[in-house]
Amino acid sequence: MRVLVVEDERRMAAALQRGLQAEGFAVDLAHDGEQGLHAARHGDYDIVVLDIMLPRLSGYNVCKQLRAEENWVPILMLSAKDGEYDMADGLDLGADDYLTKPFSYVVLVARLRALLRRDSGRRPAVLTAGDLTLDPARRRVERGEQVIELTPREFALLEYLLRRRDEVVSKSEILEHVWDTFDTDPNVVEVYVGYLRRKVDVPFGRNALQTVRGAGYRLAGDGG
């Protein structure tokens, strides 16, 4: 899933980016409130991690403006302020969650995944396609009762395709959500789809991961 981190302390921002990428998230950074607001308005993000004390425009104002524009992207606020009124202010302005610094990285990731699951209609806790299942919280993939070991990138790719199951998704969409960028060679998508097929389809005689010539890829909702 694609995450926007708005944090002016660059070392912390870079650390968050590395950690979240290791968990399979695609991560973009913004280092002040105006950059963050622009990115959140125009980027296709699944969640925003938003510091409060930002240059040029505070996190409170970023959140307030997004909600005024009826942009309902989930927002997790980060702050060195731990007072109950500070937390209440953030939540009252439309943030979905609030975490104070310093924080446990394990808790941050768990909070993000909880926010992504909150809309149970669009984001079920466990993603399924026939007997193929992926549990984002447990980082576990199974075909029937067989556990399948995936690398973080393979896991992120499968998660994205499962969330878009039965839809045709282009290489550019996959690059944006799984690789953070359009600059990566598009052929890397084909390579990783091949890796996934050899793990989730071929050993089970299935054809869930389908190539749609000239358009992209589709994961069959029935599991192939």
GROMACS .gro file of N, CA and C in nm, residues 43-198:
model
  468
   43GLY      N    1  -0.174   1.290  -0.497
   43GLY     CA    2  -0.123   1.154  -0.502
   43GLY      C    3  -0.230   1.053  -0.466
   44ASP      N    4  -0.213   0.935  -0.514
   44ASP     CA    5  -0.309   0.826  -0.486
   44ASP      C    6  -0.257   0.747  -0.366
   45TYR      N    7  -0.279   0.801  -0.245
   45TYR     CA    8  -0.225   0.739  -0.124
   45TYR      C    9  -0.332   0.662  -0.049
   46ASP      N   10  -0.287   0.554   0.014
   46ASP     CA   11  -0.377   0.474   0.096
   46ASP      C   12  -0.379   0.523   0.241
   47ILE      N   13  -0.273   0.595   0.282
   47ILE     CA   14  -0.264   0.644   0.419
   47ILE      C   15  -0.158   0.754   0.425
   48VAL      N   16  -0.176   0.848   0.520
   48VAL     CA   17  -0.081   0.957   0.540
   48VAL      C   18  -0.032   0.954   0.685
   49VAL      N   19   0.099   0.956   0.703
   49VAL     CA   20   0.161   0.971   0.835
   49VAL      C   21   0.204   1.117   0.844
   50LEU      N   22   0.145   1.192   0.936
   50LEU     CA   23   0.155   1.338   0.934
   50LEU      C   24   0.207   1.391   1.067
   51ASP      N   25   0.326   1.452   1.064
   51ASP     CA   26   0.379   1.520   1.182
   51ASP      C   27   0.298   1.647   1.205
   52ILE      N   28   0.291   1.691   1.329
   52ILE     CA   29   0.214   1.813   1.360
   52ILE      C   30   0.299   1.938   1.345
   53MET      N   31   0.418   1.938   1.402
   53MET     CA   32   0.504   2.057   1.402
   53MET      C   33   0.585   2.062   1.273
   54LEU      N   34   0.527   2.122   1.169
   54LEU     CA   35   0.589   2.127   1.038
   54LEU      C   36   0.615   2.271   0.995
   55PRO      N   37   0.719   2.296   0.916
   55PRO     CA   38   0.739   2.429   0.859
   55PRO      C   39   0.629   2.462   0.759
   56ARG      N   40   0.601   2.590   0.742
   56ARG     CA   41   0.515   2.646   0.637
   56ARG      C   42   0.366   2.620   0.660
   57LEU      N   43   0.331   2.502   0.708
   57LEU     CA   44   0.191   2.473   0.736
   57LEU      C   45   0.188   2.358   0.835
   58SER      N   46   0.120   2.376   0.946
   58SER     CA   47   0.121   2.273   1.050
   58SER      C   48   0.042   2.150   1.006
   59GLY      N   49   0.072   2.039   1.072
   59GLY     CA   50  -0.004   1.919   1.045
   59GLY      C   51  -0.152   1.934   1.074
   60TYR      N   52  -0.185   2.012   1.178
   60TYR     CA   53  -0.325   2.040   1.207
   60TYR      C   54  -0.393   2.103   1.086
   61ASN      N   55  -0.327   2.203   1.025
   61ASN     CA   56  -0.387   2.273   0.911
   61ASN      C   57  -0.392   2.186   0.787
   62VAL      N   58  -0.291   2.100   0.768
   62VAL     CA   59  -0.295   2.006   0.656
   62VAL      C   60  -0.417   1.916   0.668
   63CYS      N   61  -0.435   1.860   0.785
   63CYS     CA   62  -0.548   1.771   0.810
   63CYS      C   63  -0.681   1.845   0.792
   64LYS      N   64  -0.689   1.965   0.848
   64LYS     CA   65  -0.812   2.043   0.840
   64LYS      C   66  -0.849   2.072   0.695
   65GLN      N   67  -0.749   2.111   0.613
   65GLN     CA   68  -0.779   2.144   0.473
   65GLN      C   69  -0.819   2.022   0.393
   66LEU      N   70  -0.752   1.909   0.417
   66LEU     CA   71  -0.789   1.787   0.345
   66LEU      C   72  -0.933   1.747   0.375
   67ARG      N   73  -0.970   1.753   0.502
   67ARG     CA   74  -1.107   1.714   0.538
   67ARG      C   75  -1.209   1.815   0.485
   68ALA      N   76  -1.172   1.943   0.481
   68ALA     CA   77  -1.262   2.044   0.425
   68ALA      C   78  -1.288   2.019   0.277
   69GLU      N   79  -1.188   1.959   0.209
   69GLU     CA   80  -1.202   1.926   0.067
   69GLU      C   81  -1.262   1.787   0.046
   70GLU      N   82  -1.308   1.725   0.155
   70GLU     CA   83  -1.368   1.591   0.152
   70GLU      C   84  -1.270   1.486   0.101
   71ASN      N   85  -1.144   1.505   0.137
   71ASN     CA   86  -1.042   1.404   0.112
   71ASN      C   87  -1.032   1.320   0.238
   72TRP      N   88  -1.075   1.194   0.229
   72TRP     CA   89  -1.088   1.110   0.349
   72TRP      C   90  -0.977   1.007   0.362
   73VAL      N   91  -0.862   1.032   0.300
   73VAL     CA   92  -0.748   0.942   0.317
   73VAL      C   93  -0.720   0.926   0.466
   74PRO      N   94  -0.699   0.803   0.514
   74PRO     CA   95  -0.668   0.785   0.657
   74PRO      C   96  -0.542   0.861   0.696
   75ILE      N   97  -0.547   0.930   0.810
   75ILE     CA   98  -0.435   1.011   0.859
   75ILE      C   99  -0.396   0.965   0.998
   76LEU      N  100  -0.268   0.930   1.014
   76LEU     CA  101  -0.212   0.903   1.147
   76LEU      C  102  -0.118   1.018   1.180
   77MET      N  103  -0.149   1.091   1.288
   77MET     CA  104  -0.067   1.205   1.327
   77MET      C  105   0.045   1.162   1.421
   78LEU      N  106   0.163   1.221   1.399
   78LEU     CA  107   0.276   1.202   1.487
   78LEU      C  108   0.307   1.334   1.557
   79SER      N  109   0.339   1.327   1.687
   79SER     CA  110   0.371   1.451   1.757
   79SER      C  111   0.456   1.424   1.879
   80ALA      N  112   0.542   1.522   1.911
   80ALA     CA  113   0.616   1.517   2.038
   80ALA      C  114   0.527   1.560   2.152
   81LYS      N  115   0.412   1.618   2.120
   81LYS     CA  116   0.317   1.661   2.223
   81LYS      C  117   0.235   1.541   2.269
   82ASP      N  118   0.233   1.519   2.400
   82ASP     CA  119   0.158   1.403   2.449
   82ASP      C  120   0.040   1.441   2.537
   83GLY      N  121   0.003   1.569   2.536
   83GLY     CA  122  -0.111   1.611   2.617
   83GLY      C  123  -0.242   1.563   2.558
   84GLU      N  124  -0.339   1.540   2.644
   84GLU     CA  125  -0.466   1.487   2.597
   84GLU      C  126  -0.539   1.589   2.509
   85TYR      N  127  -0.518   1.719   2.534
   85TYR     CA  128  -0.584   1.819   2.450
   85TYR      C  129  -0.522   1.825   2.310
   86ASP      N  130  -0.390   1.804   2.303
   86ASP     CA  131  -0.325   1.799   2.172
   86ASP      C  132  -0.381   1.682   2.091
   87MET      N  133  -0.395   1.568   2.155
   87MET     CA  134  -0.451   1.451   2.087
   87MET      C  135  -0.595   1.477   2.045
   88ALA      N  136  -0.673   1.536   2.135
   88ALA     CA  137  -0.812   1.565   2.103
   88ALA      C  138  -0.823   1.662   1.985
   89ASP      N  139  -0.734   1.763   1.981
   89ASP     CA  140  -0.737   1.858   1.871
   89ASP      C  141  -0.714   1.787   1.738
   90GLY      N  142  -0.614   1.699   1.734
   90GLY     CA  143  -0.586   1.627   1.611
   90GLY      C  144  -0.702   1.541   1.566
   91LEU      N  145  -0.761   1.469   1.658
   91LEU     CA  146  -0.874   1.382   1.624
   91LEU      C  147  -0.997   1.464   1.585
   92ASP      N  148  -1.019   1.576   1.654
   92ASP     CA  149  -1.134   1.661   1.622
   92ASP      C  150  -1.123   1.722   1.482
   93LEU      N  151  -1.000   1.744   1.436
   93LEU     CA  152  -0.979   1.801   1.303
   93LEU      C  153  -0.993   1.698   1.192
   94GLY      N  154  -1.005   1.571   1.230
   94GLY     CA  155  -1.030   1.468   1.130
   94GLY      C  156  -0.924   1.361   1.118
   95ALA      N  157  -0.819   1.366   1.202
   95ALA     CA  158  -0.721   1.257   1.201
   95ALA      C  159  -0.787   1.128   1.247
   96ASP      N  160  -0.736   1.016   1.198
   96ASP     CA  161  -0.792   0.886   1.234
   96ASP      C  162  -0.721   0.822   1.352
   97ASP      N  163  -0.596   0.863   1.377
   97ASP     CA  164  -0.520   0.808   1.489
   97ASP      C  165  -0.409   0.907   1.523
   98TYR      N  166  -0.347   0.887   1.639
   98TYR     CA  167  -0.250   0.982   1.692
   98TYR      C  168  -0.146   0.903   1.769
   99LEU      N  169  -0.019   0.928   1.740
   99LEU     CA  170   0.090   0.857   1.807
   99LEU      C  171   0.193   0.959   1.852
  100THR      N  172   0.236   0.948   1.978
  100THR     CA  173   0.332   1.044   2.031
  100THR      C  174   0.475   0.991   2.018
  101LYS      N  175   0.568   1.086   1.997
  101LYS     CA  176   0.710   1.055   1.990
  101LYS      C  177   0.770   1.060   2.130
  102PRO      N  178   0.867   0.972   2.159
  102PRO     CA  179   0.913   0.860   2.077
  102PRO      C  180   0.811   0.748   2.078
  103PHE      N  181   0.807   0.671   1.973
  103PHE     CA  182   0.706   0.565   1.963
  103PHE      C  183   0.774   0.434   1.925
  104SER      N  184   0.704   0.327   1.952
  104SER     CA  185   0.750   0.195   1.910
  104SER      C  186   0.721   0.177   1.762
  105TYR      N  187   0.822   0.138   1.685
  105TYR     CA  188   0.802   0.117   1.543
  105TYR      C  189   0.702   0.004   1.518
  106VAL      N  190   0.706  -0.098   1.603
  106VAL     CA  191   0.612  -0.210   1.590
  106VAL      C  192   0.469  -0.160   1.605
  107VAL      N  193   0.448  -0.069   1.701
  107VAL     CA  194   0.314  -0.013   1.723
  107VAL      C  195   0.272   0.073   1.604
  108LEU      N  196   0.365   0.152   1.550
  108LEU     CA  197   0.333   0.234   1.433
  108LEU      C  198   0.282   0.148   1.318
  109VAL      N  199   0.354   0.042   1.286
  109VAL     CA  200   0.314  -0.044   1.174
  109VAL      C  201   0.179  -0.109   1.203
  110ALA      N  202   0.159  -0.153   1.328
  110ALA     CA  203   0.030  -0.214   1.364
  110ALA      C  204  -0.083  -0.114   1.351
  111ARG      N  205  -0.059   0.011   1.392
  111ARG     CA  206  -0.162   0.116   1.381
  111ARG      C  207  -0.194   0.143   1.233
  112LEU      N  208  -0.092   0.148   1.149
  112LEU     CA  209  -0.116   0.171   1.007
  112LEU      C  210  -0.200   0.059   0.947
  113ARG      N  211  -0.165  -0.064   0.979
  113ARG     CA  212  -0.241  -0.176   0.923
  113ARG      C  213  -0.384  -0.177   0.976
  114ALA      N  214  -0.402  -0.135   1.101
  114ALA     CA  215  -0.538  -0.128   1.157
  114ALA      C  216  -0.620  -0.023   1.083
  115LEU      N  217  -0.559   0.092   1.052
  115LEU     CA  218  -0.631   0.194   0.977
  115LEU      C  219  -0.666   0.146   0.837
  116LEU      N  220  -0.576   0.072   0.774
  116LEU     CA  221  -0.603   0.020   0.640
  116LEU      C  222  -0.715  -0.083   0.641
  117ARG      N  223  -0.733  -0.150   0.754
  117ARG     CA  224  -0.841  -0.251   0.763
  117ARG      C  225  -0.973  -0.191   0.807
  118ARG      N  226  -0.972  -0.066   0.851
  118ARG     CA  227  -1.090  -0.011   0.918
  118ARG      C  228  -1.213  -0.011   0.828
  119ASP      N  229  -1.195   0.022   0.701
  119ASP     CA  230  -1.305   0.012   0.605
  119ASP      C  231  -1.316  -0.134   0.563
  120SER      N  232  -1.397  -0.209   0.637
  120SER     CA  233  -1.401  -0.355   0.617
  120SER      C  234  -1.453  -0.393   0.479
  121GLY      N  235  -1.532  -0.304   0.416
  121GLY     CA  236  -1.582  -0.336   0.283
  121GLY      C  237  -1.470  -0.336   0.180
  122ARG      N  238  -1.380  -0.236   0.188
  122ARG     CA  239  -1.272  -0.226   0.091
  122ARG      C  240  -1.146  -0.295   0.137
  123ARG      N  241  -1.128  -0.304   0.270
  123ARG     CA  242  -1.002  -0.355   0.322
  123ARG      C  243  -1.028  -0.466   0.425
  124PRO      N  244  -1.066  -0.584   0.381
  124PRO     CA  245  -1.087  -0.693   0.476
  124PRO      C  246  -0.958  -0.728   0.548
  125ALA      N  247  -0.972  -0.784   0.668
  125ALA     CA  248  -0.854  -0.818   0.749
  125ALA      C  249  -0.767  -0.922   0.678
  126VAL      N  250  -0.830  -1.019   0.612
  126VAL     CA  251  -0.758  -1.121   0.536
  126VAL      C  252  -0.806  -1.116   0.391
  127LEU      N  253  -0.714  -1.107   0.298
  127LEU     CA  254  -0.748  -1.099   0.156
  127LEU      C  255  -0.752  -1.239   0.097
  128THR      N  256  -0.852  -1.266   0.015
  128THR     CA  257  -0.869  -1.401  -0.039
  128THR      C  258  -0.899  -1.398  -0.188
  129ALA      N  259  -0.860  -1.505  -0.255
  129ALA     CA  260  -0.899  -1.533  -0.393
  129ALA      C  261  -0.906  -1.685  -0.401
  130GLY      N  262  -1.026  -1.739  -0.391
  130GLY     CA  263  -1.040  -1.883  -0.382
  130GLY      C  264  -0.971  -1.933  -0.256
  131ASP      N  265  -0.881  -2.031  -0.272
  131ASP     CA  266  -0.811  -2.084  -0.155
  131ASP      C  267  -0.676  -2.014  -0.131
  132LEU      N  268  -0.651  -1.905  -0.205
  132LEU     CA  269  -0.531  -1.825  -0.183
  132LEU      C  270  -0.564  -1.715  -0.083
  133THR      N  271  -0.490  -1.709   0.028
  133THR     CA  272  -0.518  -1.609   0.132
  133THR      C  273  -0.390  -1.535   0.169
  134LEU      N  274  -0.408  -1.408   0.202
  134LEU     CA  275  -0.297  -1.325   0.247
  134LEU      C  276  -0.344  -1.246   0.369
  135ASP      N  277  -0.272  -1.262   0.479
  135ASP     CA  278  -0.304  -1.192   0.603
  135ASP      C  279  -0.199  -1.083   0.623
  136PRO      N  280  -0.231  -0.954   0.597
  136PRO     CA  281  -0.132  -0.847   0.609
  136PRO      C  282  -0.076  -0.834   0.750
  137ALA      N  283  -0.160  -0.851   0.851
  137ALA     CA  284  -0.114  -0.832   0.989
  137ALA      C  285  -0.013  -0.938   1.030
  138ARG      N  286  -0.036  -1.062   0.988
  138ARG     CA  287   0.054  -1.173   1.026
  138ARG      C  288   0.163  -1.197   0.922
  139ARG      N  289   0.159  -1.122   0.811
  139ARG     CA  290   0.256  -1.138   0.703
  139ARG      C  291   0.260  -1.283   0.656
  140ARG      N  292   0.142  -1.339   0.631
  140ARG     CA  293   0.131  -1.482   0.603
  140ARG      C  294   0.049  -1.503   0.476
  141VAL      N  295   0.100  -1.590   0.388
  141VAL     CA  296   0.030  -1.626   0.265
  141VAL      C  297   0.013  -1.778   0.264
  142GLU      N  298  -0.107  -1.822   0.226
  142GLU     CA  299  -0.136  -1.965   0.220
  142GLU      C  300  -0.214  -1.997   0.093
  143ARG      N  301  -0.192  -2.116   0.041
  143ARG     CA  302  -0.274  -2.172  -0.066
  143ARG      C  303  -0.332  -2.299  -0.007
  144GLY      N  304  -0.462  -2.294   0.026
  144GLY     CA  305  -0.520  -2.403   0.105
  144GLY      C  306  -0.455  -2.402   0.242
  145GLU      N  307  -0.397  -2.511   0.283
  145GLU     CA  308  -0.329  -2.518   0.412
  145GLU      C  309  -0.177  -2.509   0.397
  146GLN      N  310  -0.129  -2.482   0.275
  146GLN     CA  311   0.014  -2.475   0.248
  146GLN      C  312   0.063  -2.331   0.265
  147VAL      N  313   0.156  -2.308   0.357
  147VAL     CA  314   0.216  -2.176   0.376
  147VAL      C  315   0.314  -2.149   0.262
  148ILE      N  316   0.309  -2.028   0.206
  148ILE     CA  317   0.397  -1.988   0.097
  148ILE      C  318   0.489  -1.877   0.146
  149GLU      N  319   0.617  -1.896   0.133
  149GLU     CA  320   0.715  -1.797   0.176
  149GLU      C  321   0.741  -1.698   0.062
  150LEU      N  322   0.723  -1.569   0.090
  150LEU     CA  323   0.746  -1.465  -0.008
  150LEU      C  324   0.846  -1.362   0.045
  151THR      N  325   0.918  -1.299  -0.045
  151THR     CA  326   1.003  -1.186  -0.007
  151THR      C  327   0.912  -1.065   0.021
  152PRO      N  328   0.962  -0.960   0.088
  152PRO     CA  329   0.879  -0.842   0.111
  152PRO      C  330   0.821  -0.782  -0.016
  153ARG      N  331   0.899  -0.777  -0.125
  153ARG     CA  332   0.849  -0.719  -0.250
  153ARG      C  333   0.743  -0.809  -0.312
  154GLU      N  334   0.764  -0.939  -0.310
  154GLU     CA  335   0.664  -1.031  -0.362
  154GLU      C  336   0.535  -1.020  -0.281
  155PHE      N  337   0.549  -1.009  -0.149
  155PHE     CA  338   0.432  -0.995  -0.062
  155PHE      C  339   0.355  -0.868  -0.097
  156ALA      N  340   0.428  -0.756  -0.112
  156ALA     CA  341   0.363  -0.628  -0.144
  156ALA      C  342   0.290  -0.636  -0.278
  157LEU      N  343   0.352  -0.700  -0.377
  157LEU     CA  344   0.289  -0.714  -0.508
  157LEU      C  345   0.162  -0.798  -0.500
  158LEU      N  346   0.171  -0.911  -0.430
  158LEU     CA  347   0.053  -0.996  -0.417
  158LEU      C  348  -0.058  -0.924  -0.341
  159GLU      N  349  -0.022  -0.851  -0.235
  159GLU     CA  350  -0.123  -0.778  -0.159
  159GLU      C  351  -0.195  -0.677  -0.249
  160TYR      N  352  -0.119  -0.603  -0.329
  160TYR     CA  353  -0.180  -0.504  -0.417
  160TYR      C  354  -0.274  -0.570  -0.518
  161LEU      N  355  -0.229  -0.680  -0.578
  161LEU     CA  356  -0.314  -0.748  -0.677
  161LEU      C  357  -0.439  -0.807  -0.613
  162LEU      N  358  -0.425  -0.858  -0.491
  162LEU     CA  359  -0.543  -0.912  -0.422
  162LEU      C  360  -0.643  -0.802  -0.388
  163ARG      N  361  -0.593  -0.684  -0.352
  163ARG     CA  362  -0.685  -0.574  -0.322
  163ARG      C  363  -0.755  -0.524  -0.449
  164ARG      N  364  -0.698  -0.556  -0.564
  164ARG     CA  365  -0.759  -0.517  -0.692
  164ARG      C  366  -0.804  -0.641  -0.771
  165ARG      N  367  -0.834  -0.749  -0.701
  165ARG     CA  368  -0.863  -0.875  -0.768
  165ARG      C  369  -0.974  -0.859  -0.871
  166ASP      N  370  -0.959  -0.933  -0.980
  166ASP     CA  371  -1.049  -0.931  -1.095
  166ASP      C  372  -1.040  -0.802  -1.176
  167GLU      N  373  -0.953  -0.708  -1.134
  167GLU     CA  374  -0.932  -0.587  -1.213
  167GLU      C  375  -0.801  -0.600  -1.290
  168VAL      N  376  -0.796  -0.538  -1.407
  168VAL     CA  377  -0.672  -0.531  -1.483
  168VAL      C  378  -0.595  -0.410  -1.433
  169VAL      N  379  -0.470  -0.432  -1.386
  169VAL     CA  380  -0.387  -0.321  -1.338
  169VAL      C  381  -0.263  -0.313  -1.427
  170SER      N  382  -0.227  -0.191  -1.464
  170SER     CA  383  -0.116  -0.170  -1.556
  170SER      C  384   0.018  -0.180  -1.482
  171LYS      N  385   0.125  -0.193  -1.560
  171LYS     CA  386   0.259  -0.194  -1.501
  171LYS      C  387   0.286  -0.062  -1.429
  172SER      N  388   0.240   0.050  -1.486
  172SER     CA  389   0.266   0.179  -1.422
  172SER      C  390   0.196   0.190  -1.288
  173GLU      N  391   0.074   0.138  -1.276
  173GLU     CA  392   0.004   0.139  -1.147
  173GLU      C  393   0.079   0.054  -1.046
  174ILE      N  394   0.126  -0.061  -1.089
  174ILE     CA  395   0.199  -0.148  -0.997
  174ILE      C  396   0.329  -0.082  -0.954
  175LEU      N  397   0.400  -0.020  -1.046
  175LEU     CA  398   0.525   0.048  -1.010
  175LEU      C  399   0.499   0.158  -0.908
  176GLU      N  400   0.392   0.233  -0.927
  176GLU     CA  401   0.363   0.344  -0.836
  176GLU      C  402   0.331   0.295  -0.696
  177HIS      N  403   0.258   0.185  -0.685
  177HIS     CA  404   0.212   0.139  -0.554
  177HIS      C  405   0.307   0.041  -0.486
  178VAL      N  406   0.388  -0.029  -0.563
  178VAL     CA  407   0.473  -0.133  -0.504
  178VAL      C  408   0.621  -0.094  -0.505
  179TRP      N  409   0.660  -0.013  -0.603
  179TRP     CA  410   0.802   0.026  -0.616
  179TRP      C  411   0.828   0.174  -0.587
  180ASP      N  412   0.726   0.251  -0.548
  180ASP     CA  413   0.740   0.392  -0.510
  180ASP      C  414   0.759   0.487  -0.626
  181THR      N  415   0.782   0.440  -0.747
  181THR     CA  416   0.829   0.530  -0.852
  181THR      C  417   0.789   0.480  -0.989
  182PHE      N  418   0.788   0.574  -1.085
  182PHE     CA  419   0.770   0.535  -1.225
  182PHE      C  420   0.905   0.514  -1.293
  183ASP      N  421   1.015   0.551  -1.227
  183ASP     CA  422   1.146   0.550  -1.290
  183ASP      C  423   1.207   0.411  -1.303
  184THR      N  424   1.160   0.316  -1.222
  184THR     CA  425   1.211   0.180  -1.229
  184THR      C  426   1.175   0.118  -1.365
  185ASP      N  427   1.262   0.036  -1.417
  185ASP     CA  428   1.236  -0.034  -1.543
  185ASP      C  429   1.107  -0.114  -1.533
  186PRO      N  430   1.007  -0.086  -1.617
  186PRO     CA  431   0.879  -0.157  -1.608
  186PRO      C  432   0.893  -0.309  -1.618
  187ASN      N  433   1.002  -0.356  -1.679
  187ASN     CA  434   1.019  -0.501  -1.693
  187ASN      C  435   1.035  -0.570  -1.558
  188VAL      N  436   1.069  -0.493  -1.452
  188VAL     CA  437   1.083  -0.555  -1.321
  188VAL      C  438   0.948  -0.611  -1.274
  189VAL      N  439   0.839  -0.549  -1.318
  189VAL     CA  440   0.706  -0.600  -1.282
  189VAL      C  441   0.686  -0.738  -1.340
  190GLU      N  442   0.720  -0.754  -1.466
  190GLU     CA  443   0.707  -0.885  -1.531
  190GLU      C  444   0.791  -0.990  -1.459
  191VAL      N  445   0.911  -0.951  -1.419
  191VAL     CA  446   0.999  -1.044  -1.349
  191VAL      C  447   0.935  -1.090  -1.218
  192TYR      N  448   0.881  -0.996  -1.140
  192TYR     CA  449   0.824  -1.032  -1.010
  192TYR      C  450   0.692  -1.105  -1.023
  193VAL      N  451   0.614  -1.074  -1.126
  193VAL     CA  452   0.494  -1.154  -1.151
  193VAL      C  453   0.535  -1.299  -1.178
  194GLY      N  454   0.644  -1.316  -1.253
  194GLY     CA  455   0.695  -1.452  -1.277
  194GLY      C  456   0.735  -1.521  -1.148
  195TYR      N  457   0.804  -1.448  -1.059
  195TYR     CA  458   0.840  -1.506  -0.930
  195TYR      C  459   0.716  -1.552  -0.854
  196LEU      N  460   0.613  -1.466  -0.852
  196LEU     CA  461   0.491  -1.500  -0.779
  196LEU      C  462   0.423  -1.623  -0.839
  197ARG      N  463   0.414  -1.627  -0.972
  197ARG     CA  464   0.351  -1.742  -1.037
  197ARG      C  465   0.418  -1.873  -0.995
  198ARG      N  466   0.551  -1.871  -0.987
  198ARG     CA  467   0.623  -1.992  -0.953
  198ARG      C  468   0.601  -2.033  -0.808
   0.00000   0.00000   0.00000
